[in-house]
Tab-separated table of C-alpha atoms in Angstrom:
chain	number	residue	atom	x	y	z
O	1	MET	CA	-10.452	1.495	25.187
O	2	LEU	CA	-10.702	4.988	23.729
O	3	THR	CA	-6.628	5.196	24.428
O	4	ALA	CA	-5.881	1.808	22.604
O	5	ALA	CA	-8.043	2.720	19.370
O	6	VAL	CA	-6.173	5.904	19.219
O	7	ALA	CA	-3.100	4.580	19.681
O	8	GLY	CA	-4.242	1.869	16.874
O	9	LEU	CA	-5.301	4.533	14.405
O	10	GLY	CA	-1.804	6.297	15.236
O	11	VAL	CA	-0.218	3.378	14.251
O	12	GLY	CA	-2.331	2.295	11.483
O	13	ILE	CA	-2.133	5.586	9.454
O	14	SER	CA	1.634	5.966	10.212
O	15	GLN	CA	2.211	2.543	8.602
O	16	LEU	CA	0.326	3.586	5.406
O	17	MET	CA	2.671	6.787	4.980
O	18	VAL	CA	5.285	5.597	3.221
O	19	ILE	CA	5.534	6.216	-0.662
O	20	GLY	CA	5.022	2.785	-2.049
O	21	ALA	CA	3.423	1.259	-5.225
O	22	GLN	CA	-0.145	1.131	-3.462
O	23	ASN	CA	-0.134	4.487	-2.578
O	24	ALA	CA	0.791	5.851	-5.957
O	25	PHE	CA	-1.528	3.227	-7.813
O	26	VAL	CA	-4.379	4.983	-5.265
O	27	ILE	CA	-3.212	8.687	-6.261
O	28	ARG	CA	-2.718	7.541	-9.981
O	29	GLN	CA	-6.263	6.358	-9.781
O	30	GLY	CA	-7.577	9.418	-7.986
O	31	ILE	CA	-6.245	12.068	-10.929
O	32	ARG	CA	-7.527	9.438	-13.621
O	33	ARG	CA	-10.564	9.925	-11.224
O	34	ASP	CA	-11.082	6.365	-12.435
O	35	LYS	CA	-12.923	4.119	-10.022
O	36	VAL	CA	-11.635	6.032	-6.727
O	37	THR	CA	-13.994	4.208	-4.473
O	38	LEU	CA	-13.621	1.204	-5.554
O	39	VAL	CA	-9.715	1.113	-5.240
O	40	VAL	CA	-9.831	2.667	-1.783
O	41	ALA	CA	-12.487	-0.050	-0.931
O	42	ILE	CA	-9.975	-2.659	-1.834
O	43	CYS	CA	-6.830	-1.102	-0.440
O	44	ALA	CA	-8.814	-0.462	2.846
O	45	LEU	CA	-10.674	-3.932	3.114
O	46	SER	CA	-7.750	-5.681	2.634
O	47	ASP	CA	-6.115	-3.737	5.373
O	48	MET	CA	-8.545	-4.448	7.773
O	49	VAL	CA	-8.177	-8.373	6.940
O	50	LEU	CA	-4.317	-8.112	7.652
O	51	VAL	CA	-5.412	-5.574	11.284
O	52	VAL	CA	-7.895	-8.626	12.154
O	53	VAL	CA	-5.117	-11.397	11.461
O	54	ALA	CA	-2.621	-9.368	13.211
O	55	THR	CA	-4.595	-8.604	16.249
O	56	ALA	CA	-5.590	-12.424	16.541
O	57	GLY	CA	-1.823	-13.181	16.826
O	58	ILE	CA	-1.065	-14.813	13.602
O	59	GLY	CA	1.981	-12.770	13.142
O	60	ALA	CA	3.888	-14.895	15.909
O	61	LEU	CA	3.089	-18.015	13.983
O	62	VAL	CA	4.510	-16.878	10.517
O	63	ALA	CA	7.373	-15.374	12.327
O	64	GLN	CA	8.168	-19.303	13.632
O	65	TRP	CA	8.120	-20.312	9.807
O	66	PRO	CA	11.121	-18.330	8.849
O	67	SER	CA	10.696	-20.329	5.366
O	68	ALA	CA	7.584	-18.764	4.550
O	69	MET	CA	9.038	-15.380	5.011
O	70	THR	CA	12.064	-15.998	2.408
O	71	VAL	CA	9.400	-17.313	0.205
O	72	LEU	CA	7.881	-14.128	0.749
O	73	ARG	CA	10.641	-11.773	0.883
O	74	PHE	CA	12.186	-12.764	-2.504
O	75	THR	CA	8.456	-12.940	-4.083
O	76	GLY	CA	8.131	-9.006	-3.019
O	77	ALA	CA	11.305	-8.351	-3.790
O	78	ALA	CA	10.557	-9.508	-7.746
O	79	PHE	CA	7.443	-7.546	-7.991
O	80	LEU	CA	9.024	-4.423	-6.108
O	81	LEU	CA	11.868	-4.679	-8.777
O	82	CYS	CA	9.305	-5.037	-11.723
O	83	TYR	CA	7.261	-2.120	-10.399
O	84	GLY	CA	10.127	-0.008	-9.704
O	85	MET	CA	11.417	-0.635	-13.295
O	86	PHE	CA	7.721	0.389	-14.586
O	87	ALA	CA	8.151	3.336	-12.403
O	88	ALA	CA	11.100	4.204	-14.120
O	89	TRP	CA	10.187	3.813	-17.469
O	90	ARG	CA	7.414	6.084	-16.887
O	91	ALA	CA	9.341	8.694	-15.666
O	92	TYR	CA	12.167	8.715	-18.609
O	93	ARG	CA	9.215	8.606	-21.231
O	94	PRO	CA	6.455	10.955	-19.524
O	95	SER	CA	4.579	10.450	-23.014
O	96	THR	CA	3.660	6.792	-22.024
O	97	VAL	CA	1.644	8.246	-19.213
O	98	ASN	CA	-2.038	8.766	-20.238
O	99	LEU	CA	-4.043	9.539	-17.158
O	100	SER	CA	-7.166	10.588	-19.243
O	101	VAL	CA	-7.644	7.082	-19.961
O	102	ALA	CA	-9.997	4.685	-17.911
O	103	THR	CA	-8.690	1.254	-16.830
O	104	GLY	CA	-10.787	-1.747	-17.115
O	105	GLY	CA	-12.533	-3.060	-13.751
O	106	THR	CA	-10.568	-6.349	-13.858
O	107	THR	CA	-7.357	-4.634	-14.431
O	108	VAL	CA	-7.924	-2.145	-11.503
O	109	VAL	CA	-9.043	-5.126	-8.723
O	110	LEU	CA	-6.107	-7.150	-10.205
O	111	THR	CA	-3.547	-4.606	-9.642
O	112	CYS	CA	-4.875	-3.115	-6.678
O	113	LEU	CA	-4.835	-6.278	-4.666
O	114	ALA	CA	-1.601	-7.415	-6.256
O	115	LEU	CA	-0.178	-3.764	-4.871
O	116	THR	CA	-1.519	-4.649	-1.754
O	117	TRP	CA	-1.061	-8.522	-1.246
O	118	LEU	CA	2.334	-9.308	-2.819
O	119	ASN	CA	3.967	-6.045	-1.455
O	120	PRO	CA	6.442	-7.451	1.393
O	121	HIS	CA	5.996	-4.253	3.745
O	122	VAL	CA	2.598	-5.521	4.059
O	123	HIS	CA	3.933	-8.695	5.678
O	124	LEU	CA	6.272	-7.039	8.242
O	125	ASP	CA	3.798	-4.414	8.853
O	126	LEU	CA	1.906	-7.621	9.759
O	127	LEU	CA	4.256	-9.008	12.329
O	128	MET	CA	4.941	-5.171	13.894
O	129	LEU	CA	1.025	-4.569	14.097
O	130	GLY	CA	0.254	-7.796	15.846
O	131	SER	CA	3.008	-7.348	18.447
O	132	VAL	CA	1.926	-4.019	18.971
O	133	ALA	CA	-1.736	-4.744	19.096
O	134	ASN	CA	-1.250	-7.816	21.423
O	135	SER	CA	0.787	-5.662	23.760
O	136	TRP	CA	-2.452	-3.801	24.482
O	137	GLY	CA	-3.968	-7.037	26.073
O	138	ALA	CA	-7.550	-7.309	26.674
O	139	ASP	CA	-7.942	-3.867	24.614
O	140	LYS	CA	-5.899	-5.028	21.708
O	141	TRP	CA	-9.061	-5.565	19.432
O	142	TRP	CA	-9.712	-1.810	20.015
O	143	PHE	CA	-6.637	-1.014	19.065
O	144	GLY	CA	-7.490	-3.297	16.066
O	145	VAL	CA	-10.494	-1.305	15.399
O	146	GLY	CA	-8.438	2.445	15.347
O	147	SER	CA	-5.978	0.766	13.053
O	148	ALA	CA	-8.776	-0.165	10.819
O	149	ILE	CA	-10.230	3.265	10.882
O	150	GLY	CA	-6.750	4.630	10.085
O	151	SER	CA	-6.870	2.823	6.622
O	152	TRP	CA	-10.026	3.680	5.735
O	153	LEU	CA	-9.292	7.632	6.717
O	154	TRP	CA	-5.787	7.159	4.893
O	155	PHE	CA	-6.977	5.280	1.303
O	156	GLY	CA	-10.017	7.915	1.473
O	157	GLY	CA	-8.175	11.174	2.311
O	158	ILE	CA	-5.114	10.141	-0.661
O	159	GLY	CA	-8.207	8.777	-3.165
O	160	TYR	CA	-10.430	11.781	-3.033
O	161	GLY	CA	-7.766	14.000	-2.059
O	162	SER	CA	-5.960	13.380	-5.295
O	163	ARG	CA	-9.205	13.450	-7.378
O	164	SER	CA	-9.809	16.952	-6.173
O	165	LEU	CA	-6.155	18.257	-6.793
O	166	ALA	CA	-6.301	16.291	-10.409
O	167	ASP	CA	-5.488	19.542	-12.272
O	168	VAL	CA	-2.583	20.233	-9.951
O	169	LEU	CA	-0.967	16.106	-9.669
O	170	ALA	CA	-1.837	15.802	-13.324
O	171	ARG	CA	0.983	17.762	-14.064
O	172	PRO	CA	3.683	16.323	-16.439
O	173	ALA	CA	6.783	17.095	-14.051
O	174	VAL	CA	4.205	16.542	-10.927
O	175	TRP	CA	3.896	12.692	-12.252
O	176	ARG	CA	7.178	12.329	-13.665
O	177	GLY	CA	8.811	13.314	-10.137
O	178	MET	CA	6.494	11.172	-8.363
O	179	ASP	CA	7.540	8.108	-10.834
O	180	ALA	CA	10.814	8.557	-10.091
O	181	VAL	CA	10.522	8.908	-6.298
O	182	VAL	CA	8.751	5.607	-6.501
O	183	ALA	CA	11.119	3.841	-8.833
O	184	VAL	CA	13.709	4.798	-6.463
O	185	VAL	CA	12.061	3.349	-3.386
O	186	MET	CA	10.731	0.653	-4.546
O	187	VAL	CA	14.194	-0.947	-6.197
O	188	THR	CA	15.670	0.156	-3.206
O	189	ILE	CA	13.563	-1.930	-1.222
O	190	ALA	CA	13.709	-4.708	-3.528
O	191	VAL	CA	17.526	-4.845	-3.585
O	192	SER	CA	17.769	-4.561	0.366
O	193	LEU	CA	15.310	-7.238	0.858
O	194	VAL	CA	17.515	-9.812	-1.322
O	195	ALA	CA	20.598	-8.522	0.322
O	196	ARG	CA	18.929	-9.316	3.990
């Protein structure tokens, strides 16, 4: 059981360690010191739901419906392309980035949910996580528990870590560079999803 949980922890964290829209949003909220606990909770709880769904084996069911995956792929590509363009604009015009302004609670919740549930990588990770979890047989739920713990550790770490390092991370050059990287990654992923 412990081995399965540790494996789940490692796989869970490794899936989240990609520079992307969701992580950038959590870091941005941390730097702003704005609703960090809410953002961390939404991301981690959403991830827990996905872990349960994947571990229950729904990934195999989704894989049997390629038309559903096609819709998710194009919807996700459009979303990532738009998000990448906004990040590119922020990198090009850093004066538009105001990290000291608090965002409304509804906007934060909706943005966080969109970045989590409309991200095509979430759906691809769902399939991968489900297949790995189910390879553990009777211990698959311990694998899922480890993966869920990894979500809380990751999002808590980047959310509260960026809040603690806000003075360094909030420098215009640092954030401009981060926005540029996010823009390139998001547009590349969107193009590759459409090209596939």
